[in-house]
PDB file of C-alpha atoms in Angstrom:
ATOM      1  CA  MET A1054     -44.398  28.674  95.105  1.00  0.00           C
ATOM      2  CA  ALA A1055     -40.644  29.066  96.045  1.00  0.00           C
ATOM      3  CA  GLN A1056     -40.319  25.266  96.300  1.00  0.00           C
ATOM      4  CA  ILE A1057     -42.014  24.742  92.934  1.00  0.00           C
ATOM      5  CA  PHE A1058     -39.758  27.385  91.365  1.00  0.00           C
ATOM      6  CA  SER A1059     -36.604  25.857  92.674  1.00  0.00           C
ATOM      7  CA  VAL A1060     -37.585  22.309  91.680  1.00  0.00           C
ATOM      8  CA  THR A1061     -38.309  23.605  88.187  1.00  0.00           C
ATOM      9  CA  ILE A1062     -34.853  25.198  87.987  1.00  0.00           C
ATOM     10  CA  PHE A1063     -32.971  22.101  89.045  1.00  0.00           C
ATOM     11  CA  ARG A1064     -35.044  19.740  86.893  1.00  0.00           C
ATOM     12  CA  SER A1065     -34.387  21.975  83.907  1.00  0.00           C
ATOM     13  CA  ILE A1066     -30.602  21.927  84.392  1.00  0.00           C
ATOM     14  CA  LEU A1067     -30.536  18.182  85.028  1.00  0.00           C
ATOM     15  CA  LEU A1068     -32.563  17.623  81.821  1.00  0.00           C
ATOM     16  CA  ALA A1069     -29.933  19.677  80.006  1.00  0.00           C
ATOM     17  CA  LEU A1070     -27.215  17.535  81.426  1.00  0.00           C
ATOM     18  CA  THR A1071     -28.937  14.355  80.312  1.00  0.00           C
ATOM     19  CA  LEU A1072     -29.228  15.667  76.812  1.00  0.00           C
ATOM     20  CA  PHE A1073     -25.533  16.652  76.778  1.00  0.00           C
ATOM     21  CA  SER A1074     -24.375  13.293  78.056  1.00  0.00           C
ATOM     22  CA  SER A1075     -26.605  11.211  75.786  1.00  0.00           C
ATOM     23  CA  GLY A1076     -25.755  13.074  72.577  1.00  0.00           C
ATOM     24  CA  ALA A1077     -29.405  13.879  71.974  1.00  0.00           C
ATOM     25  CA  VAL A1078     -28.562  17.406  70.956  1.00  0.00           C
ATOM     26  CA  GLY A1079     -26.082  16.179  68.422  1.00  0.00           C
ATOM     27  CA  LEU A1080     -22.808  16.981  70.180  1.00  0.00           C
ATOM     28  CA  THR A1081     -19.704  14.958  69.519  1.00  0.00           C
ATOM     29  CA  GLN A1082     -18.471  12.683  72.258  1.00  0.00           C
ATOM     30  CA  THR A1083     -14.869  13.090  71.193  1.00  0.00           C
ATOM     31  CA  PRO A1084     -12.883  15.616  73.314  1.00  0.00           C
ATOM     32  CA  GLU A1085     -11.637  18.572  71.339  1.00  0.00           C
ATOM     33  CA  PRO A1086      -8.611  20.798  72.021  1.00  0.00           C
ATOM     34  CA  SER A1087      -9.119  23.513  74.706  1.00  0.00           C
ATOM     35  CA  PRO A1088      -9.597  26.962  73.127  1.00  0.00           C
ATOM     36  CA  ARG A1089      -6.506  28.063  75.003  1.00  0.00           C
ATOM     37  CA  SER A1090      -4.391  25.660  73.014  1.00  0.00           C
ATOM     38  CA  LYS A1091      -3.637  25.476  69.323  1.00  0.00           C
ATOM     39  CA  GLN A1092      -6.703  24.341  67.284  1.00  0.00           C
ATOM     40  CA  THR A1093      -4.555  22.209  64.926  1.00  0.00           C
ATOM     41  CA  GLN A1094      -2.671  19.533  66.859  1.00  0.00           C
ATOM     42  CA  PRO A1095       0.590  17.915  65.589  1.00  0.00           C
ATOM     43  CA  GLU A1096       0.736  14.221  64.827  1.00  0.00           C
ATOM     44  CA  SER A1097       2.618  13.614  68.100  1.00  0.00           C
ATOM     45  CA  SER A1098      -0.408  14.743  70.130  1.00  0.00           C
ATOM     46  CA  LYS A1099      -1.901  11.247  69.476  1.00  0.00           C
ATOM     47  CA  ASN A1100       0.534  10.050  72.022  1.00  0.00           C
ATOM     48  CA  ASP A1101      -0.035  12.739  74.649  1.00  0.00           C
ATOM     49  CA  THR A1102       2.336  12.203  77.488  1.00  0.00           C
ATOM     50  CA  ARG A1103       1.001  14.955  79.760  1.00  0.00           C
ATOM     51  CA  ASP A1104      -0.361  13.974  83.198  1.00  0.00           C
ATOM     52  CA  PRO A1105      -4.092  13.403  83.625  1.00  0.00           C
ATOM     53  CA  ILE A1106      -4.517  16.599  85.708  1.00  0.00           C
ATOM     54  CA  GLU A1107      -3.021  18.688  82.828  1.00  0.00           C
ATOM     55  CA  ARG A1108      -5.183  17.031  80.225  1.00  0.00           C
ATOM     56  CA  SER A1109      -8.330  17.595  82.354  1.00  0.00           C
ATOM     57  CA  ASP A1110      -8.567  21.216  81.144  1.00  0.00           C
ATOM     58  CA  GLN A1111      -9.703  19.832  77.797  1.00  0.00           C
ATOM     59  CA  PHE A1112     -13.032  18.390  79.015  1.00  0.00           C
ATOM     60  CA  LYS A1113     -15.853  20.192  77.278  1.00  0.00           C
ATOM     61  CA  SER A1114     -18.548  20.118  79.973  1.00  0.00           C
ATOM     62  CA  LYS A1115     -18.663  20.935  83.692  1.00  0.00           C
ATOM     63  CA  LEU A1116     -21.449  20.553  86.209  1.00  0.00           C
ATOM     64  CA  THR A1117     -21.035  22.417  89.581  1.00  0.00           C
ATOM     65  CA  PHE A1118     -23.232  22.314  92.704  1.00  0.00           C
ATOM     66  CA  GLY A1119     -22.562  25.009  95.242  1.00  0.00           C
ATOM     67  CA  VAL A1120     -23.814  25.811  98.744  1.00  0.00           C
ATOM     68  CA  TYR A1121     -23.388  29.304 100.253  1.00  0.00           C
ATOM     69  CA  PHE A1122     -23.519  29.716 103.993  1.00  0.00           C
ATOM     70  CA  THR A1123     -24.255  32.911 105.912  1.00  0.00           C
ATOM     71  CA  LYS A1124     -25.322  33.325 109.549  1.00  0.00           C
ATOM     72  CA  GLY A1125     -28.743  31.689 109.809  1.00  0.00           C
ATOM     73  CA  ASN A1126     -29.076  31.016 106.102  1.00  0.00           C
ATOM     74  CA  ARG A1127     -27.874  29.000 103.212  1.00  0.00           C
ATOM     75  CA  ALA A1128     -28.353  29.269  99.448  1.00  0.00           C
ATOM     76  CA  TYR A1129     -27.852  26.777  96.574  1.00  0.00           C
ATOM     77  CA  ASP A1130     -26.497  27.131  93.049  1.00  0.00           C
ATOM     78  CA  LEU A1131     -26.407  24.563  90.152  1.00  0.00           C
ATOM     79  CA  ASN A1132     -24.472  25.415  87.110  1.00  0.00           C
ATOM     80  CA  LEU A1133     -24.095  23.469  83.835  1.00  0.00           C
ATOM     81  CA  ARG A1134     -21.672  24.724  81.111  1.00  0.00           C
ATOM     82  CA  HIS A1135     -20.496  23.302  77.869  1.00  0.00           C
ATOM     83  CA  GLN A1136     -17.848  24.338  75.363  1.00  0.00           C
ATOM     84  CA  PHE A1137     -18.620  24.502  71.699  1.00  0.00           C
ATOM     85  CA  GLY A1138     -15.168  25.133  70.264  1.00  0.00           C
ATOM     86  CA  PRO A1139     -14.145  28.716  71.261  1.00  0.00           C
ATOM     87  CA  LEU A1140     -17.740  29.469  72.603  1.00  0.00           C
ATOM     88  CA  THR A1141     -18.801  28.389  76.069  1.00  0.00           C
ATOM     89  CA  ALA A1142     -22.418  28.571  77.135  1.00  0.00           C
ATOM     90  CA  TRP A1143     -24.100  27.896  80.536  1.00  0.00           C
ATOM     91  CA  ILE A1144     -27.430  27.672  82.322  1.00  0.00           C
ATOM     92  CA  ALA A1145     -27.701  27.975  86.094  1.00  0.00           C
ATOM     93  CA  GLY A1146     -30.184  28.179  88.870  1.00  0.00           C
ATOM     94  CA  PHE A1147     -29.823  30.030  92.130  1.00  0.00           C
ATOM     95  CA  TYR A1148     -32.152  29.351  95.124  1.00  0.00           C
ATOM     96  CA  ASP A1149     -32.177  31.163  98.462  1.00  0.00           C
ATOM     97  CA  PRO A1150     -35.097  29.910 100.536  1.00  0.00           C
ATOM     98  CA  GLY A1151     -35.347  33.272 102.324  1.00  0.00           C
ATOM     99  CA  SER A1152     -35.287  35.602  99.367  1.00  0.00           C
ATOM    100  CA  THR A1153     -33.759  35.330  95.887  1.00  0.00           C
ATOM    101  CA  LYS A1154     -34.640  32.745  93.245  1.00  0.00           C
ATOM    102  CA  LEU A1155     -33.377  33.173  89.708  1.00  0.00           C
ATOM    103  CA  MET A1156     -32.106  31.439  86.637  1.00  0.00           C
ATOM    104  CA  ARG A1157     -29.077  32.638  84.583  1.00  0.00           C
ATOM    105  CA  VAL A1158     -27.884  31.999  81.067  1.00  0.00           C
ATOM    106  CA  GLY A1159     -24.708  33.188  79.635  1.00  0.00           C
ATOM    107  CA  ALA A1160     -21.898  32.728  77.101  1.00  0.00           C
ATOM    108  CA  GLN A1161     -18.267  33.645  76.525  1.00  0.00           C
ATOM    109  CA  TYR A1162     -16.105  33.556  73.498  1.00  0.00           C
ATOM    110  CA  ASP A1163     -12.429  32.627  73.900  1.00  0.00           C
ATOM    111  CA  TYR A1164     -10.150  34.151  71.219  1.00  0.00           C
ATOM    112  CA  LYS A1165      -6.352  33.662  71.299  1.00  0.00           C
ATOM    113  CA  LYS A1166      -3.755  34.582  68.688  1.00  0.00           C
ATOM    114  CA  ALA A1167      -0.091  35.217  69.222  1.00  0.00           C
ATOM    115  CA  TRP A1168       0.207  37.626  72.206  1.00  0.00           C
ATOM    116  CA  PHE A1169      -3.494  38.527  72.345  1.00  0.00           C
ATOM    117  CA  HIS A1170      -5.984  36.562  74.401  1.00  0.00           C
ATOM    118  CA  PHE A1171      -9.459  38.046  74.510  1.00  0.00           C
ATOM    119  CA  VAL A1172     -12.567  36.752  76.309  1.00  0.00           C
ATOM    120  CA  PRO A1173     -15.920  38.685  76.139  1.00  0.00           C
ATOM    121  CA  THR A1174     -18.742  37.421  78.416  1.00  0.00           C
ATOM    122  CA  LEU A1175     -22.495  38.133  78.620  1.00  0.00           C
ATOM    123  CA  GLU A1176     -24.934  36.822  81.238  1.00  0.00           C
ATOM    124  CA  VAL A1177     -28.648  37.482  81.620  1.00  0.00           C
ATOM    125  CA  ALA A1178     -30.793  36.618  84.694  1.00  0.00           C
ATOM    126  CA  THR A1179     -34.613  36.127  85.104  1.00  0.00           C
ATOM    127  CA  THR A1180     -34.578  39.237  87.319  1.00  0.00           C
ATOM    128  CA  LYS A1181     -33.779  41.224  84.048  1.00  0.00           C
ATOM    129  CA  GLY A1182     -30.264  41.766  85.347  1.00  0.00           C
ATOM    130  CA  VAL A1183     -27.622  41.854  82.604  1.00  0.00           C
ATOM    131  CA  SER A1184     -23.908  41.552  83.170  1.00  0.00           C
ATOM    132  CA  ALA A1185     -21.134  41.870  80.525  1.00  0.00           C
ATOM    133  CA  SER A1186     -17.367  41.771  80.757  1.00  0.00           C
ATOM    134  CA  LEU A1187     -14.227  41.980  78.613  1.00  0.00           C
ATOM    135  CA  TYR A1188     -11.167  40.114  79.864  1.00  0.00           C
ATOM    136  CA  SER A1189      -7.773  39.926  78.183  1.00  0.00           C
ATOM    137  CA  GLU A1190      -4.247  38.540  78.670  1.00  0.00           C
ATOM    138  CA  LEU A1191      -1.575  40.429  76.759  1.00  0.00           C
ATOM    139  CA  GLY A1192       1.896  38.848  76.199  1.00  0.00           C
ATOM    140  CA  SER A1193       3.505  36.089  74.063  1.00  0.00           C
ATOM    141  CA  GLY A1194       5.837  34.784  76.718  1.00  0.00           C
ATOM    142  CA  LYS A1195       5.421  33.263  80.149  1.00  0.00           C
ATOM    143  CA  THR A1196       4.645  36.615  81.701  1.00  0.00           C
ATOM    144  CA  PHE A1197       1.484  38.482  80.622  1.00  0.00           C
ATOM    145  CA  ALA A1198      -0.577  41.558  81.538  1.00  0.00           C
ATOM    146  CA  ILE A1199      -4.246  41.268  82.686  1.00  0.00           C
ATOM    147  CA  VAL A1200      -6.754  43.878  81.624  1.00  0.00           C
ATOM    148  CA  GLY A1201     -10.505  43.728  81.924  1.00  0.00           C
ATOM    149  CA  VAL A1202     -13.679  45.715  82.315  1.00  0.00           C
ATOM    150  CA  SER A1203     -17.207  44.819  83.489  1.00  0.00           C
ATOM    151  CA  ARG A1204     -20.575  46.398  83.620  1.00  0.00           C
ATOM    152  CA  THR A1205     -24.181  45.640  84.531  1.00  0.00           C
ATOM    153  CA  ASN A1206     -27.513  47.362  83.769  1.00  0.00           C
ATOM    154  CA  LEU A1207     -27.925  48.035  87.544  1.00  0.00           C
ATOM    155  CA  LYS A1208     -30.961  45.822  87.730  1.00  0.00           C
ATOM    156  CA  ALA A1209     -31.540  43.415  90.733  1.00  0.00           C
ATOM    157  CA  PHE A1210     -28.943  40.723  90.235  1.00  0.00           C
ATOM    158  CA  PHE A1211     -27.547  38.553  92.959  1.00  0.00           C
ATOM    159  CA  ASP A1212     -23.802  39.048  92.488  1.00  0.00           C
ATOM    160  CA  LEU A1213     -22.170  35.584  92.146  1.00  0.00           C
ATOM    161  CA  PHE A1214     -18.845  37.123  90.970  1.00  0.00           C
ATOM    162  CA  TRP A1215     -17.949  38.247  94.521  1.00  0.00           C
ATOM    163  CA  ASP A1216     -16.024  41.202  93.117  1.00  0.00           C
ATOM    164  CA  PRO A1217     -17.188  44.712  92.156  1.00  0.00           C
ATOM    165  CA  SER A1218     -19.319  44.425  88.954  1.00  0.00           C
ATOM    166  CA  GLU A1219     -18.989  48.083  87.652  1.00  0.00           C
ATOM    167  CA  ALA A1220     -15.218  47.752  87.475  1.00  0.00           C
ATOM    168  CA  VAL A1221     -11.866  47.690  85.757  1.00  0.00           C
ATOM    169  CA  GLN A1222      -9.361  44.807  86.287  1.00  0.00           C
ATOM    170  CA  LEU A1223      -5.594  45.247  86.122  1.00  0.00           C
ATOM    171  CA  GLY A1224      -2.936  42.742  86.938  1.00  0.00           C
ATOM    172  CA  ILE A1225       0.012  40.503  85.860  1.00  0.00           C
ATOM    173  CA  GLY A1226       0.424  36.772  85.599  1.00  0.00           C
ATOM    174  CA  HIS A1227       3.213  34.318  85.108  1.00  0.00           C
ATOM    175  CA  LYS A1228       3.057  30.801  83.639  1.00  0.00           C
ATOM    176  CA  ILE A1229       5.498  28.622  85.628  1.00  0.00           C
ATOM    177  CA  SER A1230       4.620  25.582  83.545  1.00  0.00           C
ATOM    178  CA  SER A1231       1.743  24.283  81.422  1.00  0.00           C
ATOM    179  CA  TYR A1232      -0.410  23.882  84.625  1.00  0.00           C
ATOM    180  CA  ASN A1233       1.343  25.993  87.352  1.00  0.00           C
ATOM    181  CA  ARG A1234       0.750  29.722  87.297  1.00  0.00           C
ATOM    182  CA  LEU A1235       0.858  32.770  89.552  1.00  0.00           C
ATOM    183  CA  GLN A1236      -1.431  35.776  89.101  1.00  0.00           C
ATOM    184  CA  ALA A1237      -2.023  39.051  90.936  1.00  0.00           C
ATOM    185  CA  TYR A1238      -4.718  41.526  89.978  1.00  0.00           C
ATOM    186  CA  THR A1239      -7.023  44.157  91.334  1.00  0.00           C
ATOM    187  CA  ILE A1240     -10.670  44.696  90.465  1.00  0.00           C
ATOM    188  CA  PHE A1241     -11.946  48.202  91.411  1.00  0.00           C
ATOM    189  CA  ASP A1242     -15.117  50.135  91.080  1.00  0.00           C
ATOM    190  CA  VAL A1243     -15.068  52.883  88.395  1.00  0.00           C
ATOM    191  CA  ARG A1244     -18.816  53.695  88.217  1.00  0.00           C
ATOM    192  CA  LEU A1245     -20.591  53.891  91.518  1.00  0.00           C
ATOM    193  CA  HIS A1246     -18.050  55.814  93.553  1.00  0.00           C
ATOM    194  CA  THR A1247     -17.815  53.252  96.278  1.00  0.00           C
ATOM    195  CA  GLU A1248     -13.996  52.955  96.365  1.00  0.00           C
ATOM    196  CA  GLN A1249     -14.485  49.234  96.476  1.00  0.00           C
ATOM    197  CA  GLN A1250     -11.617  47.191  95.256  1.00  0.00           C
ATOM    198  CA  ASN A1251     -10.584  43.519  95.626  1.00  0.00           C
ATOM    199  CA  THR A1252      -6.988  42.484  95.132  1.00  0.00           C
ATOM    200  CA  HIS A1253      -6.357  38.764  94.414  1.00  0.00           C
ATOM    201  CA  VAL A1254      -3.213  36.791  94.577  1.00  0.00           C
ATOM    202  CA  LEU A1255      -3.816  33.442  92.880  1.00  0.00           C
ATOM    203  CA  TYR A1256      -1.418  30.443  92.828  1.00  0.00           C
ATOM    204  CA  ARG A1257      -2.147  27.228  90.873  1.00  0.00           C
ATOM    205  CA  ARG A1258       0.101  24.206  91.347  1.00  0.00           C
ATOM    206  CA  LYS A1259       0.185  20.624  90.215  1.00  0.00           C
ATOM    207  CA  LEU A1260       0.861  18.356  93.218  1.00  0.00           C
ATOM    208  CA  ASN A1261       1.348  15.109  91.220  1.00  0.00           C
ATOM    209  CA  ALA A1262      -0.018  13.396  88.130  1.00  0.00           C
ATOM    210  CA  ASN A1263      -3.571  13.375  89.350  1.00  0.00           C
ATOM    211  CA  ASN A1264      -3.881  16.290  91.826  1.00  0.00           C
ATOM    212  CA  GLY A1265      -3.795  20.109  91.490  1.00  0.00           C
ATOM    213  CA  ILE A1266      -4.525  22.862  93.945  1.00  0.00           C
ATOM    214  CA  THR A1267      -5.237  26.581  93.595  1.00  0.00           C
ATOM    215  CA  PHE A1268      -5.046  29.157  96.462  1.00  0.00           C
ATOM    216  CA  ASP A1269      -6.839  32.445  96.060  1.00  0.00           C
ATOM    217  CA  ALA A1270      -6.100  35.166  98.657  1.00  0.00           C
ATOM    218  CA  VAL A1271      -8.202  38.413  98.442  1.00  0.00           C
ATOM    219  CA  PHE A1272      -7.815  41.657 100.244  1.00  0.00           C
ATOM    220  CA  LYS A1273     -10.812  44.094 100.011  1.00  0.00           C
ATOM    221  CA  THR A1274     -11.336  47.741 100.842  1.00  0.00           C
ATOM    222  CA  GLY A1275     -14.174  50.146 100.062  1.00  0.00           C
ATOM    223  CA  HIS A1276     -17.506  51.506 101.255  1.00  0.00           C
ATOM    224  CA  GLY A1277     -20.528  49.094 101.672  1.00  0.00           C
ATOM    225  CA  ASP A1278     -24.141  49.994 101.008  1.00  0.00           C
ATOM    226  CA  SER A1279     -24.408  51.361 104.554  1.00  0.00           C
ATOM    227  CA  GLY A1280     -21.526  53.714 103.839  1.00  0.00           C
ATOM    228  CA  LYS A1281     -19.211  51.935 106.366  1.00  0.00           C
ATOM    229  CA  PHE A1282     -15.629  51.499 105.103  1.00  0.00           C
ATOM    230  CA  VAL A1283     -14.629  47.882 104.868  1.00  0.00           C
ATOM    231  CA  ARG A1284     -11.056  46.524 105.162  1.00  0.00           C
ATOM    232  CA  ASP A1285     -10.859  42.764 105.304  1.00  0.00           C
ATOM    233  CA  ALA A1286      -9.282  39.586 103.749  1.00  0.00           C
ATOM    234  CA  GLY A1287     -10.517  36.214 102.598  1.00  0.00           C
ATOM    235  CA  ILE A1288      -9.117  32.953 101.191  1.00  0.00           C
ATOM    236  CA  GLY A1289     -10.217  30.330  98.802  1.00  0.00           C
ATOM    237  CA  VAL A1290      -8.974  26.814  97.950  1.00  0.00           C
ATOM    238  CA  TYR A1291      -9.787  24.979  94.726  1.00  0.00           C
ATOM    239  CA  TYR A1292      -8.778  21.228  94.679  1.00  0.00           C
ATOM    240  CA  ASP A1293      -8.541  19.829  91.192  1.00  0.00           C
ATOM    241  CA  ARG A1294      -8.721  16.182  90.057  1.00  0.00           C
ATOM    242  CA  PRO A1295      -8.804  14.763  86.497  1.00  0.00           C
ATOM    243  CA  LYS A1296     -12.661  14.363  86.416  1.00  0.00           C
ATOM    244  CA  TRP A1297     -13.889  16.262  89.424  1.00  0.00           C
ATOM    245  CA  PHE A1298     -13.113  19.323  91.603  1.00  0.00           C
ATOM    246  CA  TRP A1299     -13.939  20.753  95.006  1.00  0.00           C
ATOM    247  CA  LYS A1300     -13.721  24.361  96.313  1.00  0.00           C
ATOM    248  CA  LEU A1301     -14.024  26.180  99.527  1.00  0.00           C
ATOM    249  CA  TYR A1302     -14.028  29.956 100.173  1.00  0.00           C
ATOM    250  CA  TYR A1303     -14.103  32.087 103.298  1.00  0.00           C
ATOM    251  CA  ASP A1304     -15.411  35.571 102.363  1.00  0.00           C
ATOM    252  CA  PRO A1305     -15.915  38.158 105.140  1.00  0.00           C
ATOM    253  CA  HIS A1306     -18.033  41.183 104.146  1.00  0.00           C
ATOM    254  CA  VAL A1307     -19.188  39.303 101.116  1.00  0.00           C
ATOM    255  CA  ASN A1308     -20.119  41.786  98.347  1.00  0.00           C
ATOM    256  CA  PHE A1309     -19.193  44.507 100.874  1.00  0.00           C
ATOM    257  CA  SER A1310     -22.126  43.673 103.096  1.00  0.00           C
ATOM    258  CA  GLU A1311     -22.136  42.986 106.915  1.00  0.00           C
ATOM    259  CA  HIS A1312     -22.238  39.237 106.276  1.00  0.00           C
ATOM    260  CA  THR A1313     -19.485  36.678 106.258  1.00  0.00           C
ATOM    261  CA  MET A1314     -20.069  33.865 103.669  1.00  0.00           C
ATOM    262  CA  VAL A1315     -18.582  30.398 103.508  1.00  0.00           C
ATOM    263  CA  ARG A1316     -18.911  28.935 100.045  1.00  0.00           C
ATOM    264  CA  THR A1317     -18.305  25.325  99.086  1.00  0.00           C
ATOM    265  CA  GLY A1318     -18.940  23.390  95.945  1.00  0.00           C
ATOM    266  CA  VAL A1319     -18.276  20.220  94.089  1.00  0.00           C
ATOM    267  CA  GLY A1320     -18.327  19.531  90.379  1.00  0.00           C
ATOM    268  CA  MET A1321     -17.623  17.042  87.636  1.00  0.00           C
ATOM    269  CA  LYS A1322     -15.896  17.339  84.257  1.00  0.00           C
ATOM    270  CA  PHE A1323     -16.978  15.291  81.284  1.00  0.00           C
TER     271      PHE A1323
END
């Protein structure tokens, strides 16, 4: 039954991808501006001189296949997302041969005006788990404040966010250029009294016209399910190309458990 369930998940997602790419659902094939940029483009934008790696953020669809390794086990995730103007929706399947099998559907709305950037997100899983978050960037210049909050309904939900889910997020970011940026923020539990908190330092840099890289360092502290106090650090690398990307993360005490997880994934933009 597990094999039948997993095959059904991945066939459903691949069918959705086929519909997107063929235009069978009536979607335009002409790229539209990213919701993070102005919705009305000046006449000069017809001769866009930006490098391909900078323009790649404007692709409307993304397909990602991920593999998660823990000692003696591996799990798989396939995620298809598409941008409908300021609204982004996704469907995903997660398969762990030893335990969890689930599908997720979700959406987020990207609103930006002047100094206010606001992104509400909602995701629902077949395990009846529900996750919601509100993320915002505040500031009209190159430096901005990061404020967010997230909640779940405390139902069984394999946490693919890798940070505390009943949490508040506070931080600061700085845009070095149109592509390069530096961010530092902390996500900390405010509901379950675990004292869990993950502090991230993220650096995104364009290497050249066709290559970009992001480093994500995380320091975590807090009590796990066993009550043991955890203090550890992990690192992630995201390698960006104009039409595809690759990522690799080393995450000790993943979700404040006793397990160390290595996550890798590859995806395409279209």
